[in-house]
mmCIF file of C-alpha atoms and ligand atoms in Angstrom:
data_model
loop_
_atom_site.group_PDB
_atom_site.id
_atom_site.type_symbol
_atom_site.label_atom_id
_atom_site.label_comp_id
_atom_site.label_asym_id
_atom_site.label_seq_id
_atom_site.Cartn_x
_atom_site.Cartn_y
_atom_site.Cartn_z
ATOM 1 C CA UNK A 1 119.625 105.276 112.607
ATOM 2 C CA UNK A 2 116.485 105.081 110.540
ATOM 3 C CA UNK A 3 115.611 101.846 108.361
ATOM 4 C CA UNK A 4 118.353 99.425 108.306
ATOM 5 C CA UNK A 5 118.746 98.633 104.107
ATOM 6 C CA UNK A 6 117.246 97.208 101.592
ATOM 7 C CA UNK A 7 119.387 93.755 101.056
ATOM 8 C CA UNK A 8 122.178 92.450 103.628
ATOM 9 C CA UNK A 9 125.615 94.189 103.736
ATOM 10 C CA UNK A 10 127.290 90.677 103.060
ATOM 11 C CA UNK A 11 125.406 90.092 100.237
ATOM 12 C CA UNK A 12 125.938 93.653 98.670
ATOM 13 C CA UNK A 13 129.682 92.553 99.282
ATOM 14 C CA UNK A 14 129.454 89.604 97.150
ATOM 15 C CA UNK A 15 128.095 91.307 94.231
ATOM 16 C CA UNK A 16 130.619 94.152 93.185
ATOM 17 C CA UNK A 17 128.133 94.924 90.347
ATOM 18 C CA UNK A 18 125.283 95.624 92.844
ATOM 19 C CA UNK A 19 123.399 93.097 95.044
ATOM 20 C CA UNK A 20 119.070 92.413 93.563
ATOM 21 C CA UNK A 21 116.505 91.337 95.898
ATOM 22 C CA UNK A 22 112.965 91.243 94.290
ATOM 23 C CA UNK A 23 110.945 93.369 96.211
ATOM 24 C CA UNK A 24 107.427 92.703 94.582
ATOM 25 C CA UNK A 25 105.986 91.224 91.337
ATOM 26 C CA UNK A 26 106.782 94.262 89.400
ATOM 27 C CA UNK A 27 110.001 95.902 91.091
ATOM 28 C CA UNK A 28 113.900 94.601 92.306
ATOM 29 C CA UNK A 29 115.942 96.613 94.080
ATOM 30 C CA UNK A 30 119.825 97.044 93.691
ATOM 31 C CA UNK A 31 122.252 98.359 96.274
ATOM 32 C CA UNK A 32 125.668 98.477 95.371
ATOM 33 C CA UNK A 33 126.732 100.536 98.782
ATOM 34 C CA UNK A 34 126.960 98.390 102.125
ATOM 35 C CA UNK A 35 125.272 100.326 105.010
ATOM 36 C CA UNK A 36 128.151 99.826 106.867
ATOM 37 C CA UNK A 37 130.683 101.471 104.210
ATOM 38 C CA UNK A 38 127.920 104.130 104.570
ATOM 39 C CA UNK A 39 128.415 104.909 107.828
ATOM 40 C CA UNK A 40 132.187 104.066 108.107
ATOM 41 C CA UNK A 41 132.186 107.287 105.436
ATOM 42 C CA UNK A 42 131.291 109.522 108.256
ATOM 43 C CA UNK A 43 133.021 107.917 110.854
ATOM 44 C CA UNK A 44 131.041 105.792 112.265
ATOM 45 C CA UNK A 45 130.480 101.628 112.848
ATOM 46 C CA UNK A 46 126.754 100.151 113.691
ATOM 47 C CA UNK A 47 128.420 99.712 117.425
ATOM 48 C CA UNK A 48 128.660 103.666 117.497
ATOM 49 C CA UNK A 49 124.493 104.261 116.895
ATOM 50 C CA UNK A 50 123.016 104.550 120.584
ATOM 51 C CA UNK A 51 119.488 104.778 119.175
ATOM 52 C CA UNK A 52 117.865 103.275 116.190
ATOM 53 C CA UNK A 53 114.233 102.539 114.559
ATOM 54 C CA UNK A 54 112.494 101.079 111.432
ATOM 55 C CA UNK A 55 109.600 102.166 109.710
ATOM 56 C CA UNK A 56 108.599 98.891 109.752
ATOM 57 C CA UNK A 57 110.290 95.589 109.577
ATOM 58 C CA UNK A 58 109.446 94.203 105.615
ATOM 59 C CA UNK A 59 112.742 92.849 104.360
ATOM 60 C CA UNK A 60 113.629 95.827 102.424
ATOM 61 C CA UNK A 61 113.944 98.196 105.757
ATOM 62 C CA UNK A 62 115.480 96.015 108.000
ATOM 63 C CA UNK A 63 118.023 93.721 106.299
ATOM 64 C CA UNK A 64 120.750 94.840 108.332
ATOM 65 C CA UNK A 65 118.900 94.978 112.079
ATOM 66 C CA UNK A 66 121.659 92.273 113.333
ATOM 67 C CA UNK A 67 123.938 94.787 113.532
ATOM 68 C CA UNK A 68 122.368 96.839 115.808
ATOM 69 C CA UNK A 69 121.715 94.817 118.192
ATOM 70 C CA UNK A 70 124.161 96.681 120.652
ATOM 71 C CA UNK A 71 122.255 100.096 119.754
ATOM 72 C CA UNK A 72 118.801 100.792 121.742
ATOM 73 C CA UNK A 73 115.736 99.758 119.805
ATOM 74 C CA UNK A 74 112.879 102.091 119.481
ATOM 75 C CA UNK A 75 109.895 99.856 118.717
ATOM 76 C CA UNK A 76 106.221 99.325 118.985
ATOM 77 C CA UNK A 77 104.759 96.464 120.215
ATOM 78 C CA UNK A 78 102.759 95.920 117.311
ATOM 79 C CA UNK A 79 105.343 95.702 114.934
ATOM 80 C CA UNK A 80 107.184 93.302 117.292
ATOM 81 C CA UNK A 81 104.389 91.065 117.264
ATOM 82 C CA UNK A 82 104.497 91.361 113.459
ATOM 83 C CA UNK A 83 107.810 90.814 112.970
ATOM 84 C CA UNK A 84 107.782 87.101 114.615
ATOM 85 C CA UNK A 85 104.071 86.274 113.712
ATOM 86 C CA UNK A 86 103.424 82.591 112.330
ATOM 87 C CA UNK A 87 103.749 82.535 108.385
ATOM 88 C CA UNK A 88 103.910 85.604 107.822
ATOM 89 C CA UNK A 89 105.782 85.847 104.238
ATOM 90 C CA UNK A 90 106.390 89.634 104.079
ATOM 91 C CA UNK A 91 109.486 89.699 106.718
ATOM 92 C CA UNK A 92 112.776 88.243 106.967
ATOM 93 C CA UNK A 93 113.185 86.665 110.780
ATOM 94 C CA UNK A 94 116.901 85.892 109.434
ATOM 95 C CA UNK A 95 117.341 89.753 109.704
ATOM 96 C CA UNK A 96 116.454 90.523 113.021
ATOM 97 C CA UNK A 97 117.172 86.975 115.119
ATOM 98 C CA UNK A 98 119.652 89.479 117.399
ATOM 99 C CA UNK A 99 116.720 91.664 118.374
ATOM 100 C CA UNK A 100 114.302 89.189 119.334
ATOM 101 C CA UNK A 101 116.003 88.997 123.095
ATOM 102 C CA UNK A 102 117.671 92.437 122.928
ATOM 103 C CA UNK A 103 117.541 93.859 126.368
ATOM 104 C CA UNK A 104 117.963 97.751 124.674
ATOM 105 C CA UNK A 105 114.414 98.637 123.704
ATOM 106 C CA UNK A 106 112.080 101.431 124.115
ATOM 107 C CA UNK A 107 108.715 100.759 123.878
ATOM 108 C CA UNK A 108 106.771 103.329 122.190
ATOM 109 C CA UNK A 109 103.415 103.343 122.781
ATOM 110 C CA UNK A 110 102.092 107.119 121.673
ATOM 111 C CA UNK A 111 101.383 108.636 118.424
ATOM 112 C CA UNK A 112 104.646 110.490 118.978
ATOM 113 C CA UNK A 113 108.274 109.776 119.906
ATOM 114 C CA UNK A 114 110.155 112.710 120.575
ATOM 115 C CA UNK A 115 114.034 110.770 121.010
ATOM 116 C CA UNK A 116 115.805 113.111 122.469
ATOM 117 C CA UNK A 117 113.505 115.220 124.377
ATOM 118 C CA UNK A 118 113.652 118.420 121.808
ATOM 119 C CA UNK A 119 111.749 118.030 118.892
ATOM 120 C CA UNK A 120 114.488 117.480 116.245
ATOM 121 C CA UNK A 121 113.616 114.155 116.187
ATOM 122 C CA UNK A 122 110.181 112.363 116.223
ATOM 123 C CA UNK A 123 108.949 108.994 115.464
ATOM 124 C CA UNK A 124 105.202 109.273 114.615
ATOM 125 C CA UNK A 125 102.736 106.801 114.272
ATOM 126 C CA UNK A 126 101.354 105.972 110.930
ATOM 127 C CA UNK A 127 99.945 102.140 110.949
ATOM 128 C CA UNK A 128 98.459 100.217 108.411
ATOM 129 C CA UNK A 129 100.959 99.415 106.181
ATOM 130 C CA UNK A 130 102.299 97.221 109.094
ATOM 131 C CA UNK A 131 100.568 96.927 112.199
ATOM 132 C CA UNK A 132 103.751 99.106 113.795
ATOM 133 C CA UNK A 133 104.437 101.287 111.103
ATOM 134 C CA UNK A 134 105.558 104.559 111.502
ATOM 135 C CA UNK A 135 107.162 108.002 109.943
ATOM 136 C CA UNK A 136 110.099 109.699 111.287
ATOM 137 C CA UNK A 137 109.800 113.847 111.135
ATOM 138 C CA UNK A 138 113.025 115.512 111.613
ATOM 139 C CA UNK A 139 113.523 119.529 112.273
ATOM 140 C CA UNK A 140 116.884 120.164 110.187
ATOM 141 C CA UNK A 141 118.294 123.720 111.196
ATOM 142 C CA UNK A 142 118.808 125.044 107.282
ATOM 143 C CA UNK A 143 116.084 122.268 105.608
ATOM 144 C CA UNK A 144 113.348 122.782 107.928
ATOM 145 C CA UNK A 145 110.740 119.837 109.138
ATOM 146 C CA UNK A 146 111.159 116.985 106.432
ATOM 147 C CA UNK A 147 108.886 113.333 107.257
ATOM 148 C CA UNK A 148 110.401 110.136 106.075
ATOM 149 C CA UNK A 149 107.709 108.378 104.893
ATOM 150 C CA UNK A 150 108.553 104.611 105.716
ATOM 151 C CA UNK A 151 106.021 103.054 102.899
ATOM 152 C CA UNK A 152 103.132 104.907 103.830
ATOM 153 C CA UNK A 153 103.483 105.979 100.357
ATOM 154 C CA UNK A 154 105.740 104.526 97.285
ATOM 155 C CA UNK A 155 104.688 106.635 94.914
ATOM 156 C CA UNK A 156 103.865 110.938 94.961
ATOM 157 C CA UNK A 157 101.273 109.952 92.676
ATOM 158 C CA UNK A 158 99.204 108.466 95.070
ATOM 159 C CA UNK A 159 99.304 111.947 97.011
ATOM 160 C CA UNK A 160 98.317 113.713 93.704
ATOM 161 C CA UNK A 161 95.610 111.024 92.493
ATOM 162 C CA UNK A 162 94.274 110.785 96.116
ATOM 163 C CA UNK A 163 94.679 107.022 95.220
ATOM 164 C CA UNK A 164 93.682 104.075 97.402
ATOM 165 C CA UNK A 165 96.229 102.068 99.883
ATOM 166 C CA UNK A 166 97.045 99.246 97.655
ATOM 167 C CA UNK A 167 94.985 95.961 98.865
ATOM 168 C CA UNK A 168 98.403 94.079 99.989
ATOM 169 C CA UNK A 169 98.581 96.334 102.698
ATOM 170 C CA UNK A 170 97.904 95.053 106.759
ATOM 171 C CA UNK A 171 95.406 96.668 107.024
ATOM 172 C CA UNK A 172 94.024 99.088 103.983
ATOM 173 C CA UNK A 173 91.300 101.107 105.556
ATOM 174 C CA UNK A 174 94.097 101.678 108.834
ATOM 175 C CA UNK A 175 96.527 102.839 105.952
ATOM 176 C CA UNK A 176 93.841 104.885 104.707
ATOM 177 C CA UNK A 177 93.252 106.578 107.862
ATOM 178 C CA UNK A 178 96.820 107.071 108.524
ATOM 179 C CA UNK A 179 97.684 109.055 105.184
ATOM 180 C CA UNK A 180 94.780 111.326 105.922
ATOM 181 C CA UNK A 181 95.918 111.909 109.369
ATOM 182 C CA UNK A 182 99.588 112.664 107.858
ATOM 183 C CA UNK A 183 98.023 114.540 105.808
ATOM 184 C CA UNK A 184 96.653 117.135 107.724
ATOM 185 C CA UNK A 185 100.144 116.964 110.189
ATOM 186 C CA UNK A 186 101.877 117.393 106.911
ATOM 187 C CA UNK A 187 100.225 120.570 106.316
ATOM 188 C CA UNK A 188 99.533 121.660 109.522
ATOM 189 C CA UNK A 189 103.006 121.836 110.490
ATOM 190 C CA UNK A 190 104.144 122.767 107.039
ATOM 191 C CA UNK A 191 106.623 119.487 107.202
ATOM 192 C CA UNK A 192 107.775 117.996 103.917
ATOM 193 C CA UNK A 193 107.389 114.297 102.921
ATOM 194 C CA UNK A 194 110.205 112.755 101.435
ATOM 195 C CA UNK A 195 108.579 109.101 100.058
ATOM 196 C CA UNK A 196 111.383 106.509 100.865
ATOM 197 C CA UNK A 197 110.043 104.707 97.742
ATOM 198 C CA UNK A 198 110.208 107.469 95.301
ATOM 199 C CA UNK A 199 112.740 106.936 92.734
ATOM 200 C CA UNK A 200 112.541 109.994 91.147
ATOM 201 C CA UNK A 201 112.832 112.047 94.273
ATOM 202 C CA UNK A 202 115.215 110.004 95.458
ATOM 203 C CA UNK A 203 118.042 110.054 92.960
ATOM 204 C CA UNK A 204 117.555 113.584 92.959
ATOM 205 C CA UNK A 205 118.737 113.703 96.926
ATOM 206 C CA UNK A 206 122.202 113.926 98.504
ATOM 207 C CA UNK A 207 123.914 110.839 99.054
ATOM 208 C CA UNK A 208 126.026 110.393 102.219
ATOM 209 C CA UNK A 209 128.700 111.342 103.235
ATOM 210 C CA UNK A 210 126.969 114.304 101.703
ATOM 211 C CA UNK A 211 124.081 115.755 104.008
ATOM 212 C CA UNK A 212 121.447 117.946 105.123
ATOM 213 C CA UNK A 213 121.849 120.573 107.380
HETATM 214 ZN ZN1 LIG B 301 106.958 97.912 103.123
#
């Protein structure tokens, strides 16, 4: 499992038009389909996922980490520190409480992941946006090599525009560094980028229980 939702299942169930969370100054989000009634679509509860990750832990990727905490966690320890610093206003602790003693992690402490041993599934390194944040590359058999981008990006124009990481970032010039090393893995390994922000891009992908192959 990769990024946990954007706004609490039990909230999403208490709004049958579609739960809002305001994710910035400019943008709300609206989910109207709990993770869980997600995953129960393919046959699957949160208790069934052996192995999952976030990008990084802002409120909008890991509102529904609780229910997890069974599942083995695949974290770095900079994001950990992060996610239970002193005041720090851009995470949810609420979300996570169950992970904070969850004897199921894997520490990650390379550039690269590789969870099961055989390349169809890396977790990559790609801080700056958080001090843990990372991209998740997967080798699909028919799709190819597609990169989840976490928020390394939110919008393909900053690709195209070769813009700046915005200034609320962790850590801007880190960010900086990190989108021209994905960059160059992008197109050295011919890997698409799907932006997790994108809207555009987004509504134009398949929803599950529809899927890539
Ligand atoms: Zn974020």
């Amino acid at each position: 499992m990769w990024d946990l939702g954007v706004i609490p299942d039990r909230d999403v169930d208490a709004q049958p038009q579609g739960a809002r969370a305001s994710l910035n100054a400019a943008i709300d989000a609206v989910v109207t389909r709990t993770l869980s009634s997600q995953l129960a679509q393919i046959g699957y509860r949160p208790a069934d996922i052996t192995y999952f990750a976030f990008s990084h832990a802002h409120i909008d990727h890991s509102a529904n980490a609780n229910e997890f905490a069974a599942s083995t966690w695949l974290a770095r320890p900079a994001e950990r520190a992060f996610m239970w610093a002193d005041n720090n206003t851009r995470v949810n602790p609420s979300f996570y409480s169950e992970l904070k003693n969850s004897k199921s992690v894997v520490t990650i402490d390379k550039d690269e992941y590789d969870v099961f041993g055989d390349r169809r599934v890396v977790i990559k390194s790609a801080p700056g946006h958080t001090p843990g944040h990372q991209a998740l590359v997967l080798k699909l058999a028919a799709t190819g090599l597609v990169m989840l981008s976490g928020d390394l990006y939110h919008y393909p124009q900053e690709r195209t525009l070769r813009r700046a990481p915005p200034d609320n970032e962790a850590d801007v010039r880190q960010s900086a560094a990190s989108r021209a090393m994905i960059e160059e893995y992008l197109q050295k390994t011919k890997t698409k980028l799907w932006i997790e922000h994108d809207f555009a891009a987004n509504a134009k992908l398949k929803k599950s229980p529809a899927y890539y192959e």
